Coordinates of C-alpha atoms in Angstrom, one line a residue:
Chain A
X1 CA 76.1 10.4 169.0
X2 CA 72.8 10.6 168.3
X3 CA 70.7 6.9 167.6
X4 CA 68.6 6.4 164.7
X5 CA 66.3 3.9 163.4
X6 CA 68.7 1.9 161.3
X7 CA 71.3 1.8 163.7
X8 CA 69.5 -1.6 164.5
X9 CA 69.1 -2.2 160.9
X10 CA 71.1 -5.3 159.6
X11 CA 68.2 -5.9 156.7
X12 CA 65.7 -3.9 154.6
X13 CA 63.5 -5.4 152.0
X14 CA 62.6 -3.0 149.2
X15 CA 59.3 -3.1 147.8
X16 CA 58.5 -1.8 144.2
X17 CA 54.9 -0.9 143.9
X18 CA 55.2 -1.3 140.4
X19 CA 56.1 -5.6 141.2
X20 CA 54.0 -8.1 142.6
X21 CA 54.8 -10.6 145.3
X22 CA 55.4 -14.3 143.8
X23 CA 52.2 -16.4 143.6
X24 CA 50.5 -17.4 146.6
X25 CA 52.8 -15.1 149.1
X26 CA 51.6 -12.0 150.7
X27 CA 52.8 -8.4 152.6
X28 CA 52.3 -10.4 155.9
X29 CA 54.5 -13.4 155.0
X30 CA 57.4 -10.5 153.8
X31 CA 57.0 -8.7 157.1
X32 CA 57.4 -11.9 159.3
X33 CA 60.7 -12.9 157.6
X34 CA 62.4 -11.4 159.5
X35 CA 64.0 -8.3 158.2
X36 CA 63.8 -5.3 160.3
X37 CA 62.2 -2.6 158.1
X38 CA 60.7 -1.6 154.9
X39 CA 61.5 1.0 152.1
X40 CA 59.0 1.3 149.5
X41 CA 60.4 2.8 146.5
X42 CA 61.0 2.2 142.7
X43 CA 62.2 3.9 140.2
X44 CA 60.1 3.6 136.9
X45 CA 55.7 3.7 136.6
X46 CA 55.5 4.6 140.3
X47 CA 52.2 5.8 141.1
X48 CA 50.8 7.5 144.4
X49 CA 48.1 4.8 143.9
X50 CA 50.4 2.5 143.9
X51 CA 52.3 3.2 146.4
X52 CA 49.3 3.7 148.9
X53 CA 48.5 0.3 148.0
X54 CA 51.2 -1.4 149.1
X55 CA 51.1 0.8 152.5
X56 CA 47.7 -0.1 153.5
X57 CA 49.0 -3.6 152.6
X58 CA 52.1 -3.6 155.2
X59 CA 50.7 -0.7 157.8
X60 CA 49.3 -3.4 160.2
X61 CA 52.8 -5.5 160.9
X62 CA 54.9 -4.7 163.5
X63 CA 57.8 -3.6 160.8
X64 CA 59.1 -0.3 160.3
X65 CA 57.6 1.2 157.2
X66 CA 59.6 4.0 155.0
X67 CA 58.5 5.6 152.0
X68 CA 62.1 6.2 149.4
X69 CA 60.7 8.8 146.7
X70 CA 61.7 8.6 143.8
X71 CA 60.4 12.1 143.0
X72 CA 58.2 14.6 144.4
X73 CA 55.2 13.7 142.5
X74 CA 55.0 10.2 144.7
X75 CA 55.1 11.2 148.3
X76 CA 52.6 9.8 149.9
X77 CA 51.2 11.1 153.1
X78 CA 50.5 8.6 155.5
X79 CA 50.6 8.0 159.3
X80 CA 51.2 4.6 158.5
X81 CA 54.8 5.7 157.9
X82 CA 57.7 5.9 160.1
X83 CA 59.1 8.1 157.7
X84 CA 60.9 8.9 154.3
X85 CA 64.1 8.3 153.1
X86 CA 64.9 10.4 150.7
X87 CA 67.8 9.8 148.0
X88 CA 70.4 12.1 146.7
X89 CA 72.7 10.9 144.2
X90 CA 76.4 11.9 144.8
X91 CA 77.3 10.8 141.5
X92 CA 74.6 12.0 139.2
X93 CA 75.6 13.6 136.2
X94 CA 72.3 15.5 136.4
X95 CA 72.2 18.3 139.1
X96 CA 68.3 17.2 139.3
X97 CA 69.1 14.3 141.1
X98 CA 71.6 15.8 143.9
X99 CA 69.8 19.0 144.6
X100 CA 67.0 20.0 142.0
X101 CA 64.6 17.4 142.8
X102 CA 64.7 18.2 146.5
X103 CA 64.6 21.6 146.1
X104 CA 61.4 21.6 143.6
X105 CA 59.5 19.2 146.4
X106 CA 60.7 21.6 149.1
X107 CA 58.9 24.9 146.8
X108 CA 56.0 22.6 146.6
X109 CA 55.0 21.2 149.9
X110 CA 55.5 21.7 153.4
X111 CA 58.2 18.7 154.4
X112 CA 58.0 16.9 157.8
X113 CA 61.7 17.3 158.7
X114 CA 61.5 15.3 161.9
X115 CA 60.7 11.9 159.9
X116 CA 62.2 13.0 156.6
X117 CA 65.8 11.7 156.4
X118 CA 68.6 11.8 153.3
X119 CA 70.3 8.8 151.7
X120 CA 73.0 9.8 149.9
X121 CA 73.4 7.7 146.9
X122 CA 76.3 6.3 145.4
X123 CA 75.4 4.6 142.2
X124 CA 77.7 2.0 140.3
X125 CA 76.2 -0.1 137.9
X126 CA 75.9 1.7 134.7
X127 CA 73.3 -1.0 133.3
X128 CA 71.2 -0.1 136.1
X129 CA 68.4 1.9 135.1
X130 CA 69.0 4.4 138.3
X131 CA 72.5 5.0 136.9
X132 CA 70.7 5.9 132.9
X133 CA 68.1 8.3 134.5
X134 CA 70.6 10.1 136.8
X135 CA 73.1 9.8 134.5
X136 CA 75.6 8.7 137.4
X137 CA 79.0 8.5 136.3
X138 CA 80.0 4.5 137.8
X139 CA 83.2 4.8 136.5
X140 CA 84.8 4.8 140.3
X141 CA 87.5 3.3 142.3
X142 CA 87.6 2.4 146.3
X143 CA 89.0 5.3 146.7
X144 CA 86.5 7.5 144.5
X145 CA 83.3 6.0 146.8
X146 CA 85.1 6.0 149.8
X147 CA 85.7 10.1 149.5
X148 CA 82.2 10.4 148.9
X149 CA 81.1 8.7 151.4
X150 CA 83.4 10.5 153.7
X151 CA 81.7 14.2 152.2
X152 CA 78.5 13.0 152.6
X153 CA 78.9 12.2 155.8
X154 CA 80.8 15.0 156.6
X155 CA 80.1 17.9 154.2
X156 CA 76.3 17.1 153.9
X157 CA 75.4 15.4 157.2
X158 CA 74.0 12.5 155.5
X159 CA 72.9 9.7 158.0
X160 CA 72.9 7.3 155.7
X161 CA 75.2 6.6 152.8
X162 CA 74.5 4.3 150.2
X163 CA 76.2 2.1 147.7
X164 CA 74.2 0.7 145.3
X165 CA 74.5 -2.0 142.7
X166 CA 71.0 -2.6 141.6
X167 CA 71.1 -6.1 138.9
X168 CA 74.7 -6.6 140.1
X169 CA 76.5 -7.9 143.3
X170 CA 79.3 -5.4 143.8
X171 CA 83.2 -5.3 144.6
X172 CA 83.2 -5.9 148.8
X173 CA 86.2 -3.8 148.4
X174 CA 84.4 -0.8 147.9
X175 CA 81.7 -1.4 150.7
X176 CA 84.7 -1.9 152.8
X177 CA 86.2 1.2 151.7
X178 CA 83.0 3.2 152.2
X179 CA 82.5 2.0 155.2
X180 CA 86.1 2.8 156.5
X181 CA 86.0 6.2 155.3
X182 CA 82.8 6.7 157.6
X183 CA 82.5 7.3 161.6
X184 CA 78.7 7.4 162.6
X185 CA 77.1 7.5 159.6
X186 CA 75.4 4.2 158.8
X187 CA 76.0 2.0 155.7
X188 CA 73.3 0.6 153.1
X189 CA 74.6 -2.2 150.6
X190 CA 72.0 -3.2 147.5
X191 CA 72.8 -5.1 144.7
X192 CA 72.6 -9.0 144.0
X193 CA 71.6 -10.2 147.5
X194 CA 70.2 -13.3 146.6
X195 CA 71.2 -16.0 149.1
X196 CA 72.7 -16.5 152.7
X197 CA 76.6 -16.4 151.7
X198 CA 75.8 -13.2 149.3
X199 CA 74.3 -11.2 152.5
X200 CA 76.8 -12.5 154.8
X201 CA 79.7 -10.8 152.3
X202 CA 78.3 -7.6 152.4
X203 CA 77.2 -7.7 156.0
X204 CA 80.8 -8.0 156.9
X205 CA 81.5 -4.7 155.7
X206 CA 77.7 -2.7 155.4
X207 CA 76.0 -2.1 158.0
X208 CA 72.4 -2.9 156.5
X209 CA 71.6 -4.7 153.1
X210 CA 69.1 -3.9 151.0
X211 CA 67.5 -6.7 148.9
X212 CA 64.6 -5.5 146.5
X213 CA 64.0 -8.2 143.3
X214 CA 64.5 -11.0 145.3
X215 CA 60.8 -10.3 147.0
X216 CA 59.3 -10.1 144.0
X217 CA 61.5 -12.9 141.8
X218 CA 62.2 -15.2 144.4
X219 CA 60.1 -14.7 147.0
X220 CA 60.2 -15.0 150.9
X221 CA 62.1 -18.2 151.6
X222 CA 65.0 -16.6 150.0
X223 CA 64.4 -13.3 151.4
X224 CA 64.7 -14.8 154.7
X225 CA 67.8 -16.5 154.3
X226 CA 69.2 -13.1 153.3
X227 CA 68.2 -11.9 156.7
X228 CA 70.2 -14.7 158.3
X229 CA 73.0 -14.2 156.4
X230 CA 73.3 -10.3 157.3
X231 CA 72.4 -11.4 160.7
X232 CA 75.1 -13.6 161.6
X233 CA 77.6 -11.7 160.0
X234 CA 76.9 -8.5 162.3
X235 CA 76.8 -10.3 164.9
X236 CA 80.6 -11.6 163.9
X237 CA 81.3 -7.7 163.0
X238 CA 80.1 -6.8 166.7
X239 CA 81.9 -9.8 168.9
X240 CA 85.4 -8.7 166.4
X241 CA 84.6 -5.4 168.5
X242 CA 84.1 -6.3 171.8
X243 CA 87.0 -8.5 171.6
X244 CA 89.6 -5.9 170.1
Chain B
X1 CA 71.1 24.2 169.5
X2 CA 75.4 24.4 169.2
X3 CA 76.8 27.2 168.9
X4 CA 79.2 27.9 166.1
X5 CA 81.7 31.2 165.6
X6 CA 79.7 32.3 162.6
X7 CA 76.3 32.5 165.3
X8 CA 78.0 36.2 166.2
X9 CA 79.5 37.1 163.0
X10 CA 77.2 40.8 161.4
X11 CA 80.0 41.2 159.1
X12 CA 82.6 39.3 156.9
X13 CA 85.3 40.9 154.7
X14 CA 85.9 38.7 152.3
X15 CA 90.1 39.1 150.8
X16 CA 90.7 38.3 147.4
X17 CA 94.6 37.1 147.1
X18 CA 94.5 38.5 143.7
X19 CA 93.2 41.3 144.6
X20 CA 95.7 44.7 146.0
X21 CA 94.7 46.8 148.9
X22 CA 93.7 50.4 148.4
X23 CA 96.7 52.3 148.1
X24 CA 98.1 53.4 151.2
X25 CA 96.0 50.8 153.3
X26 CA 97.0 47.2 155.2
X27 CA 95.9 44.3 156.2
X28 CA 95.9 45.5 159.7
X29 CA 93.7 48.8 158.9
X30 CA 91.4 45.6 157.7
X31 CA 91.5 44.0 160.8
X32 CA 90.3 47.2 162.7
X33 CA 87.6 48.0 160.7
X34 CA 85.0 46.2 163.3
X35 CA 84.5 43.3 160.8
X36 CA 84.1 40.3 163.2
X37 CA 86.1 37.2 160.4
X38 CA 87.8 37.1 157.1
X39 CA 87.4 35.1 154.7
X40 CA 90.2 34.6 152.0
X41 CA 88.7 33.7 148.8
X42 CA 88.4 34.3 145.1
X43 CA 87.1 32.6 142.0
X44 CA 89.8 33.5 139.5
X45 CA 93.9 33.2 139.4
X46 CA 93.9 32.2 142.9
X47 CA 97.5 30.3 143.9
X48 CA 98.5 28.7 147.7
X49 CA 101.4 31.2 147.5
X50 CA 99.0 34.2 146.8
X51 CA 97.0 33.0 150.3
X52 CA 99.9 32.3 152.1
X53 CA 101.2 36.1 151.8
X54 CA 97.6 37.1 152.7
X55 CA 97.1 34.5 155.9
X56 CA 100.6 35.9 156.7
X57 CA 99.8 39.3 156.5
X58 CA 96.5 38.9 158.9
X59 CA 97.3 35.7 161.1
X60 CA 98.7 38.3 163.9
X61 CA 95.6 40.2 164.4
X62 CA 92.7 39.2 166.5
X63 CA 89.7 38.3 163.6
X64 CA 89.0 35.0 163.2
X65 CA 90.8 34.0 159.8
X66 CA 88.6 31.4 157.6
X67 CA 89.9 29.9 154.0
X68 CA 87.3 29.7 151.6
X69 CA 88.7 27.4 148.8
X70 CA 87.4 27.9 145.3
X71 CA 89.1 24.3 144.5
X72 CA 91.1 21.2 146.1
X73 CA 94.5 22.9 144.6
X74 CA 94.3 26.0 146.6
X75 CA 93.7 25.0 150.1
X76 CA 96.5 26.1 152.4
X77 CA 97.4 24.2 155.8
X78 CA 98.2 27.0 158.3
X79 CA 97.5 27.1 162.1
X80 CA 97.0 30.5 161.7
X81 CA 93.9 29.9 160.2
X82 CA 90.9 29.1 162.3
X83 CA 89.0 26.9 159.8
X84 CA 87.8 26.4 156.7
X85 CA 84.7 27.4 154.3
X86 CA 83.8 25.5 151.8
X87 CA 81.6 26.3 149.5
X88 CA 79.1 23.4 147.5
X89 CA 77.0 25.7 144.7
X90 CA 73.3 24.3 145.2
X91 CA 71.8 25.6 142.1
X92 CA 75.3 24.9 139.8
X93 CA 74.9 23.0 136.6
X94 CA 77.4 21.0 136.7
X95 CA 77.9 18.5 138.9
X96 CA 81.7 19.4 140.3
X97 CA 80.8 22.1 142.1
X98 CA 77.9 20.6 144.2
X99 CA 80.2 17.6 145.3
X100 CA 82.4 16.4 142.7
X101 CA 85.5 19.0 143.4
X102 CA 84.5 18.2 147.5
X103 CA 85.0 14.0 146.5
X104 CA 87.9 14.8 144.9
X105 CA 89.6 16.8 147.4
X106 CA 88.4 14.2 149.6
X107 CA 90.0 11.6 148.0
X108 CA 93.8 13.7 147.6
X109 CA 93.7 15.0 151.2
X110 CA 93.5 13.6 155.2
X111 CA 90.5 16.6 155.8
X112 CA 90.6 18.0 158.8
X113 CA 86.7 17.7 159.6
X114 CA 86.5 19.4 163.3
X115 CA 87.5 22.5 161.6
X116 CA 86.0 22.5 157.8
X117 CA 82.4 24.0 157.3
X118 CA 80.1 23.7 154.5
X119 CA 78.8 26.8 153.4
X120 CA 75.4 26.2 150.9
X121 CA 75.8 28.7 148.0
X122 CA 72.7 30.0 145.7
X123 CA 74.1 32.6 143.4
X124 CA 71.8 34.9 141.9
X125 CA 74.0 36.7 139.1
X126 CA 74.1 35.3 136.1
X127 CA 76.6 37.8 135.4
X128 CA 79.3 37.3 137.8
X129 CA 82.2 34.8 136.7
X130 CA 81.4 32.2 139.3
X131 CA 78.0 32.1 138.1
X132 CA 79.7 31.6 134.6
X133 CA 82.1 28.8 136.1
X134 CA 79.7 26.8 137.9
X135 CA 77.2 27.3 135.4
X136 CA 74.5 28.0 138.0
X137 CA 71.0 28.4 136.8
X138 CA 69.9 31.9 138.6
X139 CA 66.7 31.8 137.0
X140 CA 65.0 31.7 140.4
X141 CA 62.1 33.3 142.2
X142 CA 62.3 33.8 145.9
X143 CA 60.9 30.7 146.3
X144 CA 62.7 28.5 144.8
X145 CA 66.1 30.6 146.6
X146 CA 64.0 29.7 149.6
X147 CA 63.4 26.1 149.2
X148 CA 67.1 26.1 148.2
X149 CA 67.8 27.0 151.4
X150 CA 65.0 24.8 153.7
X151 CA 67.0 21.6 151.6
X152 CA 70.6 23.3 152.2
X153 CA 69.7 22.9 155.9
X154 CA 67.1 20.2 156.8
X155 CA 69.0 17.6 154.1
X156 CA 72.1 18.9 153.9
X157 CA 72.6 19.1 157.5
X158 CA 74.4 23.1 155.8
X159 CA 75.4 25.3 158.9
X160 CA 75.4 28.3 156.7
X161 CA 73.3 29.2 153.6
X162 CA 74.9 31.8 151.2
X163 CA 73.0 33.7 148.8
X164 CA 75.3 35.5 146.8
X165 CA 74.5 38.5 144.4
X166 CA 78.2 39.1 143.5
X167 CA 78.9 42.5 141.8
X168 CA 75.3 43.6 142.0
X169 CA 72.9 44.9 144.8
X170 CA 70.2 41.4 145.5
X171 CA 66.6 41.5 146.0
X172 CA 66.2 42.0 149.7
X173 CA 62.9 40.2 149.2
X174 CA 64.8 36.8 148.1
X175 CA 67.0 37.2 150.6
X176 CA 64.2 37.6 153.6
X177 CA 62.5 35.0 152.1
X178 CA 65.6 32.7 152.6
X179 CA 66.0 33.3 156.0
X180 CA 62.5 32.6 156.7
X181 CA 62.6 29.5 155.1
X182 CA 65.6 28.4 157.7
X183 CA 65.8 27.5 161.8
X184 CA 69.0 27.3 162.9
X185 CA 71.3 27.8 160.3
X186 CA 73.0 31.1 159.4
X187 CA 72.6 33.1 156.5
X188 CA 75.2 35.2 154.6
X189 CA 74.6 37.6 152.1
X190 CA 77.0 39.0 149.5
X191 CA 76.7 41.3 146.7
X192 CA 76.6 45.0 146.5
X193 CA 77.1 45.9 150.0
X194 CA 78.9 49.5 148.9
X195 CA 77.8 51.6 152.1
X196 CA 76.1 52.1 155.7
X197 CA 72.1 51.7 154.1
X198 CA 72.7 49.3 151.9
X199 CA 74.5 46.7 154.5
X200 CA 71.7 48.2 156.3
X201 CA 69.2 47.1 154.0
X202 CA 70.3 43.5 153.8
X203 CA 71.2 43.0 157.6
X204 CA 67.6 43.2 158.7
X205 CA 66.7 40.0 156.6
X206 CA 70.8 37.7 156.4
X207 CA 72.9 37.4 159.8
X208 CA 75.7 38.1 157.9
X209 CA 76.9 40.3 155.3
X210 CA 80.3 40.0 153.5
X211 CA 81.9 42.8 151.4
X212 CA 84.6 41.7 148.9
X213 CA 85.2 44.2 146.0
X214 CA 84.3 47.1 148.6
X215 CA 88.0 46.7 150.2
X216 CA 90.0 46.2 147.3
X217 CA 88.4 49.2 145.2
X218 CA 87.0 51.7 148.3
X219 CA 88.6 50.7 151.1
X220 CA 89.0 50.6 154.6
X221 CA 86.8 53.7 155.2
X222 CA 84.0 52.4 153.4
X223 CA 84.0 49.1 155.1
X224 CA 84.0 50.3 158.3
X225 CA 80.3 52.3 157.4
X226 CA 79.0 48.5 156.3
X227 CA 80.2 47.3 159.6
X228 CA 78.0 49.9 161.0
X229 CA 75.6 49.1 159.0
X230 CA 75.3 45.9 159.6
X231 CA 75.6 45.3 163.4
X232 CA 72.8 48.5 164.0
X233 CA 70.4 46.5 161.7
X234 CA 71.1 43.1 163.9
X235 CA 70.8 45.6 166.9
X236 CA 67.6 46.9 165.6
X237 CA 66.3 42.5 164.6
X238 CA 67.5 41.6 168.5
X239 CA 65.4 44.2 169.7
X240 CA 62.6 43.1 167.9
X241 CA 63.1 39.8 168.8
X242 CA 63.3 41.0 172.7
X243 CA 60.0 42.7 172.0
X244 CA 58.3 40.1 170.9

């Protein structure tokens, strides 16, 4: 087995260029809370402009820094980045979103393979505006997430698979069943991370959670409690498997 | 680099269960026609009982013997068979047949991962019936078959890359710009292969060229020239590469 990056990863904050921080806070007090890396992504109004801003911002601190596209039109090259996580959505009802989009960035520029990695996306809030734009279909049981995160780990060779409940804190069923359904691959949670005991509940059963509108609603004092919360509960997860 | 069994494999006949032999012909005068795998197949009226009686009818002779599954329904489990092929439709336009039919089989079945493979489809006839079922967009210049194909491997982590002209002779020129798009995967071709120049013709630029209708309408005869065909053009490529 080969090691990644976010094997290590119990925490991500998410920064939308298109957000600012909360009053008074800045990139360096969101990199020293803690959390072990950043993805800088959005989905609506993102700008190469803005997201180079918010790079030059956080390129200085010792934290991992990952551009998330949210289209080919907003890469930003940088050596300030580790790398790019790129998203496919499994459960798009638009074939744009699993394939098209890729394969239109791919005609168009010459991709870094060696630091450009897939997230494959499973989507289930249908309030979400992710879900409207891909038109994902988030009508899905355990078992419907759980088979694709067991495809998109096996049948695409994703390294990442991610279940995400942007505005919502989701079922920990079906984290749990994702993650059950998965050998090596490695687990993102998002959705509703907002406190300790929130993180800790998905940090039982994901491997890394992703909170996004808490930086910029909240700010970092509850961004940091986050990162305990995830913290604690892995290392819970791995004494359970040095014990068994 | 791993090796897989496809990594020596010039030439695929590909069996259509609904489909009869030439009169006169079996399934063992198949076998010895030099191809090096089978692949059991078809888009149309295919039934588990229809590739039963052709695993049967091939499982004693020494080609390697590969299911491709048009759908969950069909699959047949049979130790006789040395894997699985399964196809996801890159440039499909719906949804289903990128990863939807895989979830769902997924889901129904305990899949056997160590010996199911991914094959990447891009199918370039709008007038063949799969192109018609998938409703695949083959609207697509050689570089967009190409960046299909970079995204089929580097993201998709795809072992093979299939570009597939069914029931009419491709563009050589797509298809060598596929392959130069790709490192280490492996790239089939379909479509039109009919005789010794025209698996020729497509040989120098895919590692692997399948004939389908060629045995059920021609027969054994003609396949054997396409084998020829085939493995003097991958002579003729190794040679080159020696050179070089």
């Amino acid at each position: 087995m080969s090691t990644a990056p976010w094997d290590d990863w119990d925490h991500i904050v998410k920064l939308d260029p298109d957000k600012t921080l909360v009053e008074g806070e800045t990139f360096e007090d969101v990199c020293r809370t803690g959390t072990d890396a950043l993805e800088i992504g959005g989905t609506l109004d993102v700008t190469t402009e803005k997201m180079q801003r918010v790079i030059d911002a956080c390129a200085k601190y010792d934290v991992p820094l990952y551009q998330e596209p949210s289209n080919p039109a907003v890469v930003v090259e940088d050596d300030a980045l580790d790398g790019y996580l790129v998203p496919t959505v499994l459960n798009a009802g638009d074939v744009f979103w699993i394939a098209g989009a890729h394969k239109e960035w791919a005609r168009m520029e010459e991709i870094d393979w060696s630091r450009t990695f897939s997230e494959a996306y499973v989507i289930m809030n249908p309030e979400a505006s992710v879900a409207e734009l891909t038109e994902a279909d988030c009508d899905l049981t355990a078992e419907d997430v759980a088979a694709y995160a067991e495809i998109a780990e096996h049948q695409f060779g994703q390294p990442i698979v991610y279940v995400e409940y942007s505005g919502t804190f989701g079922d920990p069923e079906v984290v749990a069943a994702a993650q059950s359904a998965m050998d090596d691959a490695t687990l993102f949670y998002g959705g509703g991370i907002h406190d300790y005991d929130s993180a800790y509940a998905m940090a039982e059963h994901a491997d890394t959670v992703v909170v996004g509108d808490l930086v910029h609603d909240e700010g970092v004092d509850a961004v940091r409690e986050t990162v305990e919360g995830a913290k604690d509960a892995q290392k819970e997860r791995t004494v359970g498997t040095t014990d068994a």
